[in-house]
PDB file of C-alpha atoms in Angstrom:
ATOM      1  CA  MET K 439      26.321   3.170  10.937  1.00  0.00           C
ATOM      2  CA  ASP K 440      27.242   5.060  14.120  1.00  0.00           C
ATOM      3  CA  VAL K 441      29.602   8.043  14.185  1.00  0.00           C
ATOM      4  CA  ARG K 442      31.310   8.656  17.571  1.00  0.00           C
ATOM      5  CA  GLY K 443      33.821  11.390  17.508  1.00  0.00           C
ATOM      6  CA  GLU K 444      36.361  10.411  14.921  1.00  0.00           C
ATOM      7  CA  HIS K 445      35.276   6.826  14.652  1.00  0.00           C
ATOM      8  CA  VAL K 446      32.726   5.316  12.386  1.00  0.00           C
ATOM      9  CA  TYR K 447      31.307   1.909  13.305  1.00  0.00           C
ATOM     10  CA  LEU K 448      29.686  -0.269  10.652  1.00  0.00           C
ATOM     11  CA  ARG K 449      27.287  -2.843  11.982  1.00  0.00           C
ATOM     12  CA  GLY K 450      24.806  -5.406  10.727  1.00  0.00           C
ATOM     13  CA  GLN K 451      24.837  -8.438   8.613  1.00  0.00           C
ATOM     14  CA  VAL K 452      25.384  -9.001   4.861  1.00  0.00           C
ATOM     15  CA  PRO K 453      25.290 -12.338   2.870  1.00  0.00           C
ATOM     16  CA  SER K 454      28.733 -12.057   1.209  1.00  0.00           C
ATOM     17  CA  GLU K 455      32.184 -10.779   1.936  1.00  0.00           C
ATOM     18  CA  GLU K 456      32.036  -8.744  -1.312  1.00  0.00           C
ATOM     19  CA  ARG K 457      29.184  -6.672   0.140  1.00  0.00           C
ATOM     20  CA  ARG K 458      31.064  -6.317   3.350  1.00  0.00           C
ATOM     21  CA  ARG K 459      34.027  -4.845   1.603  1.00  0.00           C
ATOM     22  CA  THR K 460      31.818  -2.619  -0.642  1.00  0.00           C
ATOM     23  CA  ILE K 461      30.074  -1.048   2.374  1.00  0.00           C
ATOM     24  CA  GLU K 462      33.413  -0.357   4.012  1.00  0.00           C
ATOM     25  CA  THR K 463      34.699   1.228   0.814  1.00  0.00           C
ATOM     26  CA  VAL K 464      31.691   3.546   0.515  1.00  0.00           C
ATOM     27  CA  ALA K 465      31.958   4.488   4.125  1.00  0.00           C
ATOM     28  CA  ARG K 466      35.579   5.344   3.920  1.00  0.00           C
ATOM     29  CA  GLU K 467      34.810   7.571   0.816  1.00  0.00           C
ATOM     30  CA  ALA K 468      31.946   9.282   2.708  1.00  0.00           C
ATOM     31  CA  THR K 469      33.856   9.956   5.904  1.00  0.00           C
ATOM     32  CA  PRO K 470      37.361  11.170   4.939  1.00  0.00           C
ATOM     33  CA  GLY K 471      39.501  11.682   7.930  1.00  0.00           C
ATOM     34  CA  LEU K 472      37.497   9.451  10.221  1.00  0.00           C
ATOM     35  CA  ARG K 473      38.483   5.951  11.311  1.00  0.00           C
ATOM     36  CA  VAL K 474      36.147   3.317  10.006  1.00  0.00           C
ATOM     37  CA  HIS K 475      35.531   0.084  12.094  1.00  0.00           C
ATOM     38  CA  ASN K 476      33.927  -2.615   9.975  1.00  0.00           C
ATOM     39  CA  GLU K 477      31.967  -4.811  12.406  1.00  0.00           C
ATOM     40  CA  ILE K 478      29.658  -6.022   9.767  1.00  0.00           C
ATOM     41  CA  THR K 479      29.315  -9.867   9.869  1.00  0.00           C
ATOM     42  CA  LEU K 480      28.240 -12.358   7.306  1.00  0.00           C
ATOM     43  CA  VAL K 481      24.959 -14.057   7.616  1.00  0.00           C
ATOM     44  CA  GLU K 482      25.234 -17.412   9.170  1.00  0.00           C
ATOM     45  CA  VAL K 483      23.426 -20.150   7.291  1.00  0.00           C
ATOM     46  CA  ARG K 484      21.603 -22.358   9.868  1.00  0.00           C
ATOM     47  CA  GLU K 485      18.956 -24.912  10.080  1.00  0.00           C
ATOM     48  CA  PRO K 486      15.550 -23.321  10.088  1.00  0.00           C
ATOM     49  CA  GLY K 487      14.705 -22.544  13.636  1.00  0.00           C
ATOM     50  CA  GLU K 488      11.309 -21.000  13.893  1.00  0.00           C
ATOM     51  CA  GLU K 489       8.261 -23.032  13.003  1.00  0.00           C
ATOM     52  CA  GLU K 490       4.755 -22.113  13.638  1.00  0.00           C
ATOM     53  CA  HIS K 491       1.730 -24.312  13.513  1.00  0.00           C
ATOM     54  CA  LEU K 492      -1.676 -22.886  12.726  1.00  0.00           C
TER      55      LEU K 492
ATOM     56  CA  MET X 780      -7.305 -31.920   6.459  1.00  0.00           C
ATOM     57  CA  THR X 781      -3.671 -32.590   5.749  1.00  0.00           C
ATOM     58  CA  ASP X 782      -1.212 -30.068   7.183  1.00  0.00           C
ATOM     59  CA  LEU X 783       0.770 -27.988   4.755  1.00  0.00           C
ATOM     60  CA  ARG X 784       4.333 -27.169   5.475  1.00  0.00           C
ATOM     61  CA  ILE X 785       5.108 -23.723   4.192  1.00  0.00           C
ATOM     62  CA  ALA X 786       8.573 -22.220   3.908  1.00  0.00           C
ATOM     63  CA  ALA X 787       8.553 -18.494   3.561  1.00  0.00           C
ATOM     64  CA  VAL X 788      11.385 -16.092   2.966  1.00  0.00           C
ATOM     65  CA  ALA X 789      11.646 -12.417   1.676  1.00  0.00           C
ATOM     66  CA  ASP X 790      14.431  -9.851   0.992  1.00  0.00           C
ATOM     67  CA  ILE X 791      16.884 -12.325  -0.419  1.00  0.00           C
ATOM     68  CA  HIS X 792      18.442  -9.532  -2.526  1.00  0.00           C
ATOM     69  CA  LEU X 793      20.502 -11.707  -4.827  1.00  0.00           C
ATOM     70  CA  GLY X 794      23.125 -10.449  -7.170  1.00  0.00           C
ATOM     71  CA  ALA X 795      26.075 -11.732  -9.032  1.00  0.00           C
ATOM     72  CA  ASP X 796      28.211 -12.105  -5.915  1.00  0.00           C
ATOM     73  CA  LEU X 797      25.697 -14.654  -4.506  1.00  0.00           C
ATOM     74  CA  SER X 798      25.283 -16.700  -7.651  1.00  0.00           C
ATOM     75  CA  GLY X 799      25.533 -20.344  -6.802  1.00  0.00           C
ATOM     76  CA  GLN X 800      25.518 -19.375  -3.038  1.00  0.00           C
ATOM     77  CA  TYR X 801      21.866 -19.105  -2.120  1.00  0.00           C
ATOM     78  CA  ARG X 802      20.901 -22.452  -3.705  1.00  0.00           C
ATOM     79  CA  LYS X 803      22.930 -24.287  -1.070  1.00  0.00           C
ATOM     80  CA  ARG X 804      20.625 -22.918   1.636  1.00  0.00           C
ATOM     81  CA  LEU X 805      17.641 -24.629  -0.043  1.00  0.00           C
ATOM     82  CA  ASP X 806      19.252 -28.118  -0.074  1.00  0.00           C
ATOM     83  CA  ASP X 807      16.800 -30.769   1.219  1.00  0.00           C
ATOM     84  CA  ILE X 808      14.057 -28.227   1.461  1.00  0.00           C
ATOM     85  CA  GLU X 809      11.594 -30.784   0.179  1.00  0.00           C
ATOM     86  CA  SER X 810      12.037 -32.785   3.523  1.00  0.00           C
ATOM     87  CA  ARG X 811      10.951 -29.710   5.500  1.00  0.00           C
ATOM     88  CA  ALA X 812       8.389 -27.937   3.289  1.00  0.00           C
ATOM     89  CA  ASP X 813       5.672 -28.587   0.737  1.00  0.00           C
ATOM     90  CA  VAL X 814       5.938 -25.110  -0.855  1.00  0.00           C
ATOM     91  CA  LEU X 815       8.305 -22.153  -0.812  1.00  0.00           C
ATOM     92  CA  LEU X 816       6.930 -18.653  -0.759  1.00  0.00           C
ATOM     93  CA  VAL X 817       9.319 -15.735  -1.625  1.00  0.00           C
ATOM     94  CA  GLY X 818       7.978 -12.417  -0.571  1.00  0.00           C
ATOM     95  CA  GLY X 819       9.758  -9.921  -2.780  1.00  0.00           C
ATOM     96  CA  ASP X 820      13.085  -7.866  -2.883  1.00  0.00           C
ATOM     97  CA  LEU X 821      14.569 -10.737  -4.765  1.00  0.00           C
ATOM     98  CA  THR X 822      17.270  -8.558  -6.176  1.00  0.00           C
ATOM     99  CA  ARG X 823      19.329  -5.598  -5.032  1.00  0.00           C
ATOM    100  CA  HIS X 824      18.615  -3.025  -7.774  1.00  0.00           C
ATOM    101  CA  GLY X 825      16.052  -4.790  -9.950  1.00  0.00           C
ATOM    102  CA  THR X 826      18.243  -5.368 -13.000  1.00  0.00           C
ATOM    103  CA  VAL X 827      17.494  -8.213 -15.386  1.00  0.00           C
ATOM    104  CA  ALA X 828      20.973  -9.687 -14.670  1.00  0.00           C
ATOM    105  CA  GLU X 829      20.149  -9.886 -11.007  1.00  0.00           C
ATOM    106  CA  GLY X 830      16.716 -11.471 -11.955  1.00  0.00           C
ATOM    107  CA  ARG X 831      18.518 -14.145 -13.904  1.00  0.00           C
ATOM    108  CA  VAL X 832      20.542 -14.984 -10.712  1.00  0.00           C
ATOM    109  CA  VAL X 833      17.307 -15.248  -8.796  1.00  0.00           C
ATOM    110  CA  ALA X 834      15.813 -17.553 -11.451  1.00  0.00           C
ATOM    111  CA  ASP X 835      18.946 -19.755 -11.521  1.00  0.00           C
ATOM    112  CA  GLU X 836      19.111 -20.100  -7.765  1.00  0.00           C
ATOM    113  CA  LEU X 837      15.355 -21.023  -7.462  1.00  0.00           C
ATOM    114  CA  ARG X 838      15.005 -23.010 -10.677  1.00  0.00           C
ATOM    115  CA  GLY X 839      14.042 -26.631 -10.536  1.00  0.00           C
ATOM    116  CA  LEU X 840      13.433 -27.044  -6.853  1.00  0.00           C
ATOM    117  CA  PRO X 841      11.539 -30.193  -5.919  1.00  0.00           C
ATOM    118  CA  ILE X 842       8.740 -28.136  -4.366  1.00  0.00           C
ATOM    119  CA  PRO X 843       6.660 -25.421  -5.945  1.00  0.00           C
ATOM    120  CA  VAL X 844       8.070 -21.864  -5.621  1.00  0.00           C
ATOM    121  CA  ILE X 845       5.590 -19.017  -5.469  1.00  0.00           C
ATOM    122  CA  ALA X 846       7.043 -15.379  -5.547  1.00  0.00           C
ATOM    123  CA  VAL X 847       6.057 -11.723  -5.622  1.00  0.00           C
ATOM    124  CA  LEU X 848       8.384  -8.840  -6.457  1.00  0.00           C
ATOM    125  CA  GLY X 849       9.385  -6.164  -3.951  1.00  0.00           C
ATOM    126  CA  ASN X 850      10.214  -2.461  -4.353  1.00  0.00           C
ATOM    127  CA  HIS X 851      13.835  -3.238  -4.984  1.00  0.00           C
ATOM    128  CA  ASP X 852      12.829  -5.297  -8.006  1.00  0.00           C
ATOM    129  CA  TYR X 853      11.227  -2.307  -9.627  1.00  0.00           C
ATOM    130  CA  HIS X 854      14.175   0.087  -9.291  1.00  0.00           C
ATOM    131  CA  SER X 855      15.603  -0.447 -12.776  1.00  0.00           C
ATOM    132  CA  ASP X 856      12.163  -0.396 -14.515  1.00  0.00           C
ATOM    133  CA  ALA X 857      12.825  -3.982 -15.492  1.00  0.00           C
ATOM    134  CA  ASP X 858       9.962  -5.599 -13.340  1.00  0.00           C
ATOM    135  CA  ARG X 859       8.114  -7.008 -16.448  1.00  0.00           C
ATOM    136  CA  LYS X 860      11.307  -8.642 -17.815  1.00  0.00           C
ATOM    137  CA  ILE X 861      12.278 -10.017 -14.358  1.00  0.00           C
ATOM    138  CA  ILE X 862       8.832 -11.551 -13.964  1.00  0.00           C
ATOM    139  CA  GLN X 863       9.199 -13.150 -17.381  1.00  0.00           C
ATOM    140  CA  VAL X 864      12.648 -14.442 -16.519  1.00  0.00           C
ATOM    141  CA  LEU X 865      11.417 -16.032 -13.274  1.00  0.00           C
ATOM    142  CA  ARG X 866       8.333 -17.481 -14.964  1.00  0.00           C
ATOM    143  CA  ASP X 867      10.622 -19.052 -17.638  1.00  0.00           C
ATOM    144  CA  ALA X 868      12.421 -20.791 -14.812  1.00  0.00           C
ATOM    145  CA  GLY X 869       9.306 -22.355 -13.603  1.00  0.00           C
ATOM    146  CA  ILE X 870       8.628 -19.959 -10.704  1.00  0.00           C
ATOM    147  CA  ILE X 871       5.046 -18.906 -10.130  1.00  0.00           C
ATOM    148  CA  VAL X 872       5.025 -15.184  -9.889  1.00  0.00           C
ATOM    149  CA  LEU X 873       1.905 -13.416  -8.606  1.00  0.00           C
ATOM    150  CA  ASP X 874       1.367  -9.935  -9.886  1.00  0.00           C
ATOM    151  CA  ASP X 875      -1.776  -8.666  -8.274  1.00  0.00           C
ATOM    152  CA  GLY X 876      -3.504 -11.965  -9.020  1.00  0.00           C
ATOM    153  CA  GLY X 877      -4.138 -15.435  -7.445  1.00  0.00           C
ATOM    154  CA  MET X 878      -3.644 -18.966  -8.292  1.00  0.00           C
ATOM    155  CA  THR X 879      -4.583 -22.429  -6.785  1.00  0.00           C
ATOM    156  CA  ILE X 880      -2.194 -25.394  -6.625  1.00  0.00           C
ATOM    157  CA  THR X 881      -3.050 -28.761  -5.078  1.00  0.00           C
ATOM    158  CA  ILE X 882      -0.437 -30.103  -2.613  1.00  0.00           C
ATOM    159  CA  ASN X 883      -0.923 -33.470  -0.894  1.00  0.00           C
ATOM    160  CA  GLY X 884      -4.595 -33.366  -1.761  1.00  0.00           C
ATOM    161  CA  VAL X 885      -5.008 -29.759  -0.331  1.00  0.00           C
ATOM    162  CA  ARG X 886      -6.002 -26.957  -2.644  1.00  0.00           C
ATOM    163  CA  LEU X 887      -3.843 -24.064  -1.576  1.00  0.00           C
ATOM    164  CA  GLY X 888      -4.867 -20.629  -2.927  1.00  0.00           C
ATOM    165  CA  VAL X 889      -2.329 -17.849  -2.998  1.00  0.00           C
ATOM    166  CA  ALA X 890      -3.107 -14.238  -3.947  1.00  0.00           C
ATOM    167  CA  GLY X 891      -0.958 -11.148  -3.801  1.00  0.00           C
ATOM    168  CA  GLY X 892       1.707  -9.149  -5.387  1.00  0.00           C
ATOM    169  CA  LYS X 893       4.277  -6.483  -4.388  1.00  0.00           C
ATOM    170  CA  GLY X 894       1.758  -4.263  -2.532  1.00  0.00           C
ATOM    171  CA  PHE X 895       2.337  -0.606  -1.664  1.00  0.00           C
ATOM    172  CA  GLY X 896       2.179   1.858   1.181  1.00  0.00           C
ATOM    173  CA  GLY X 897      -0.468   4.040   2.729  1.00  0.00           C
ATOM    174  CA  GLY X 898      -1.443   2.735   6.187  1.00  0.00           C
ATOM    175  CA  PHE X 899      -3.803   0.130   7.590  1.00  0.00           C
ATOM    176  CA  ALA X 900      -7.508  -0.196   8.061  1.00  0.00           C
ATOM    177  CA  GLY X 901      -8.838   2.634   9.954  1.00  0.00           C
ATOM    178  CA  LYS X 902      -5.704   4.591   9.859  1.00  0.00           C
ATOM    179  CA  CYS X 903      -4.910   4.899   6.231  1.00  0.00           C
ATOM    180  CA  ALA X 904      -4.258   7.748   3.920  1.00  0.00           C
ATOM    181  CA  SER X 905      -7.030   8.901   1.573  1.00  0.00           C
ATOM    182  CA  GLU X 906      -7.232  10.167  -1.999  1.00  0.00           C
ATOM    183  CA  PHE X 907      -7.457  13.834  -0.883  1.00  0.00           C
ATOM    184  CA  GLY X 908      -5.402  17.013  -1.207  1.00  0.00           C
ATOM    185  CA  GLU X 909      -2.299  17.197  -3.355  1.00  0.00           C
ATOM    186  CA  PRO X 910      -2.101  15.343  -6.669  1.00  0.00           C
ATOM    187  CA  GLU X 911       0.992  13.465  -5.335  1.00  0.00           C
ATOM    188  CA  THR X 912      -0.954  12.155  -2.337  1.00  0.00           C
ATOM    189  CA  LYS X 913      -3.917  11.254  -4.481  1.00  0.00           C
ATOM    190  CA  ALA X 914      -1.751   9.317  -6.967  1.00  0.00           C
ATOM    191  CA  PHE X 915       0.042   7.463  -4.202  1.00  0.00           C
ATOM    192  CA  VAL X 916      -3.161   6.356  -2.359  1.00  0.00           C
ATOM    193  CA  ARG X 917      -4.911   5.582  -5.669  1.00  0.00           C
ATOM    194  CA  HIS X 918      -2.120   3.169  -6.652  1.00  0.00           C
ATOM    195  CA  THR X 919      -2.641   1.382  -3.302  1.00  0.00           C
ATOM    196  CA  ARG X 920      -6.452   1.323  -3.672  1.00  0.00           C
ATOM    197  CA  GLU X 921      -6.155  -0.100  -7.093  1.00  0.00           C
ATOM    198  CA  ILE X 922      -3.808  -2.841  -5.832  1.00  0.00           C
ATOM    199  CA  ALA X 923      -6.273  -3.586  -2.963  1.00  0.00           C
ATOM    200  CA  ASP X 924      -9.130  -3.855  -5.398  1.00  0.00           C
ATOM    201  CA  ARG X 925      -7.237  -6.354  -7.536  1.00  0.00           C
ATOM    202  CA  TRP X 926      -6.279  -8.454  -4.543  1.00  0.00           C
ATOM    203  CA  ARG X 927      -9.843  -8.330  -3.270  1.00  0.00           C
ATOM    204  CA  ARG X 928     -11.074  -9.795  -6.619  1.00  0.00           C
ATOM    205  CA  ALA X 929      -8.315 -12.339  -6.658  1.00  0.00           C
ATOM    206  CA  LEU X 930      -9.159 -13.519  -3.120  1.00  0.00           C
ATOM    207  CA  LYS X 931     -12.802 -13.646  -3.952  1.00  0.00           C
ATOM    208  CA  ASP X 932     -12.071 -15.869  -7.041  1.00  0.00           C
ATOM    209  CA  LEU X 933     -10.029 -18.304  -5.130  1.00  0.00           C
ATOM    210  CA  ASP X 934     -11.657 -21.754  -4.583  1.00  0.00           C
ATOM    211  CA  ALA X 935      -9.219 -23.357  -2.143  1.00  0.00           C
ATOM    212  CA  ASP X 936      -9.032 -25.274   1.190  1.00  0.00           C
ATOM    213  CA  ARG X 937      -6.258 -22.876   2.543  1.00  0.00           C
ATOM    214  CA  THR X 938      -5.751 -19.290   1.519  1.00  0.00           C
ATOM    215  CA  ILE X 939      -2.621 -17.196   1.648  1.00  0.00           C
ATOM    216  CA  VAL X 940      -1.927 -13.669   0.897  1.00  0.00           C
ATOM    217  CA  LEU X 941       1.584 -13.110  -0.304  1.00  0.00           C
ATOM    218  CA  SER X 942       3.118  -9.634  -0.438  1.00  0.00           C
ATOM    219  CA  HIS X 943       6.243  -7.691  -0.026  1.00  0.00           C
ATOM    220  CA  TYR X 944       4.576  -4.790   1.934  1.00  0.00           C
ATOM    221  CA  SER X 945       2.931  -5.760   5.087  1.00  0.00           C
ATOM    222  CA  PRO X 946      -0.718  -6.587   4.747  1.00  0.00           C
ATOM    223  CA  VAL X 947      -1.435  -5.996   8.466  1.00  0.00           C
ATOM    224  CA  LYS X 948       0.529  -4.116  11.010  1.00  0.00           C
ATOM    225  CA  GLU X 949       1.229  -7.217  13.015  1.00  0.00           C
ATOM    226  CA  THR X 950       3.932  -8.072  10.413  1.00  0.00           C
ATOM    227  CA  LEU X 951       5.816  -4.875  11.369  1.00  0.00           C
ATOM    228  CA  MET X 952       6.273  -5.709  14.979  1.00  0.00           C
ATOM    229  CA  GLY X 953       9.822  -4.871  15.828  1.00  0.00           C
ATOM    230  CA  GLU X 954      10.160  -2.157  13.216  1.00  0.00           C
ATOM    231  CA  PRO X 955      10.248   1.588  14.008  1.00  0.00           C
ATOM    232  CA  PRO X 956       6.652   2.899  14.183  1.00  0.00           C
ATOM    233  CA  GLU X 957       7.653   5.961  12.042  1.00  0.00           C
ATOM    234  CA  ILE X 958       8.011   3.644   9.017  1.00  0.00           C
ATOM    235  CA  TYR X 959       4.650   1.970   9.356  1.00  0.00           C
ATOM    236  CA  PRO X 960       2.747   4.220   6.897  1.00  0.00           C
ATOM    237  CA  SER X 961       5.339   3.438   4.100  1.00  0.00           C
ATOM    238  CA  SER X 962       5.449  -0.220   4.966  1.00  0.00           C
ATOM    239  CA  ALA X 963       1.779  -0.995   4.866  1.00  0.00           C
ATOM    240  CA  VAL X 964       0.377  -2.626   1.813  1.00  0.00           C
ATOM    241  CA  ILE X 965      -3.161  -1.915   1.655  1.00  0.00           C
ATOM    242  CA  CYS X 966      -6.058  -0.233   3.453  1.00  0.00           C
ATOM    243  CA  TRP X 967      -8.245  -3.242   3.847  1.00  0.00           C
ATOM    244  CA  ARG X 968     -11.769  -1.744   3.859  1.00  0.00           C
ATOM    245  CA  ARG X 969     -13.182  -4.891   5.076  1.00  0.00           C
ATOM    246  CA  ARG X 970     -10.861  -7.444   6.485  1.00  0.00           C
ATOM    247  CA  PRO X 971     -12.042 -10.661   4.931  1.00  0.00           C
ATOM    248  CA  THR X 972     -11.298 -12.669   7.997  1.00  0.00           C
ATOM    249  CA  ARG X 973      -8.708 -12.934  10.579  1.00  0.00           C
ATOM    250  CA  TRP X 974      -5.128 -13.020   9.320  1.00  0.00           C
ATOM    251  CA  ALA X 975      -2.255 -14.760  10.949  1.00  0.00           C
ATOM    252  CA  PRO X 976       1.325 -15.594  10.001  1.00  0.00           C
ATOM    253  CA  THR X 977       2.078 -18.793   8.122  1.00  0.00           C
ATOM    254  CA  CYS X 978       4.209 -21.479   9.606  1.00  0.00           C
ATOM    255  CA  SER X 979       7.679 -20.626   8.504  1.00  0.00           C
ATOM    256  CA  SER X 980      10.342 -23.215   8.181  1.00  0.00           C
ATOM    257  CA  THR X 981      13.060 -20.759   7.331  1.00  0.00           C
ATOM    258  CA  ALA X 982      14.932 -18.626   9.777  1.00  0.00           C
ATOM    259  CA  THR X 983      14.352 -15.469   7.757  1.00  0.00           C
ATOM    260  CA  PRO X 984      11.566 -13.002   8.078  1.00  0.00           C
ATOM    261  CA  THR X 985       8.367 -13.742   6.448  1.00  0.00           C
ATOM    262  CA  ARG X 986       5.714 -11.651   4.915  1.00  0.00           C
ATOM    263  CA  ALA X 987       3.462 -14.550   3.799  1.00  0.00           C
ATOM    264  CA  TRP X 988       0.181 -14.648   5.613  1.00  0.00           C
ATOM    265  CA  SER X 989      -2.357 -17.451   5.760  1.00  0.00           C
ATOM    266  CA  ARG X 990      -6.005 -17.254   6.415  1.00  0.00           C
ATOM    267  CA  VAL X 991      -6.966 -19.410   9.362  1.00  0.00           C
TER     268      VAL X 991
END
């Protein structure tokens, strides 16, 4: 979470839309009078990419 | 010796909102991995209800699932119950102990548990000074002793330490250095051998380590 002037930016990744909304709700409650920008994204489910052989 | 394919994931933080969702990510895992290691923080707040979601999401996978708890899983003082719920679902849960499982003819030994903080070998806190400091470090030392015994007792072709807290500082690469002391698992008095990360066939961070 970054606060710049009267703007609050939420960033990061969460696994569900419900958690994304919950974070925004809490942020709005904690920062009355500031404008909250919810830039949190949902975790993208992808094929496993990193493989390491030992 | 036959290679083992190890999938490792941690911090899955499941709750009711992800019920039925996480399992989809494990579809066809048996074609990519021989065993799944889950390195703790299985839940958000360590409630039994969240533990049941974890059990349901990991239940009945076609490959063995070995897990440890993380600090989140202790938050509601329900860690014993969560362990039982997971074990009832067929998940192997390590709680400062070890076990050996044979996969494709290879005896895989896994030891570990949640772990705790305190620093790494040569730069760790000591049981000195305030009672709070001594209690903190004592808890870590006792865990380290249990892991040392568990590792010593393993009779396996391959050995893995599975923990939530980082067993060696290399697992913390990319994290802020300021959090290293509280993210370290153990003060290894004597590193048993060289430790290196396991091969991971998932895209998420791993805290599983394999002895090579």
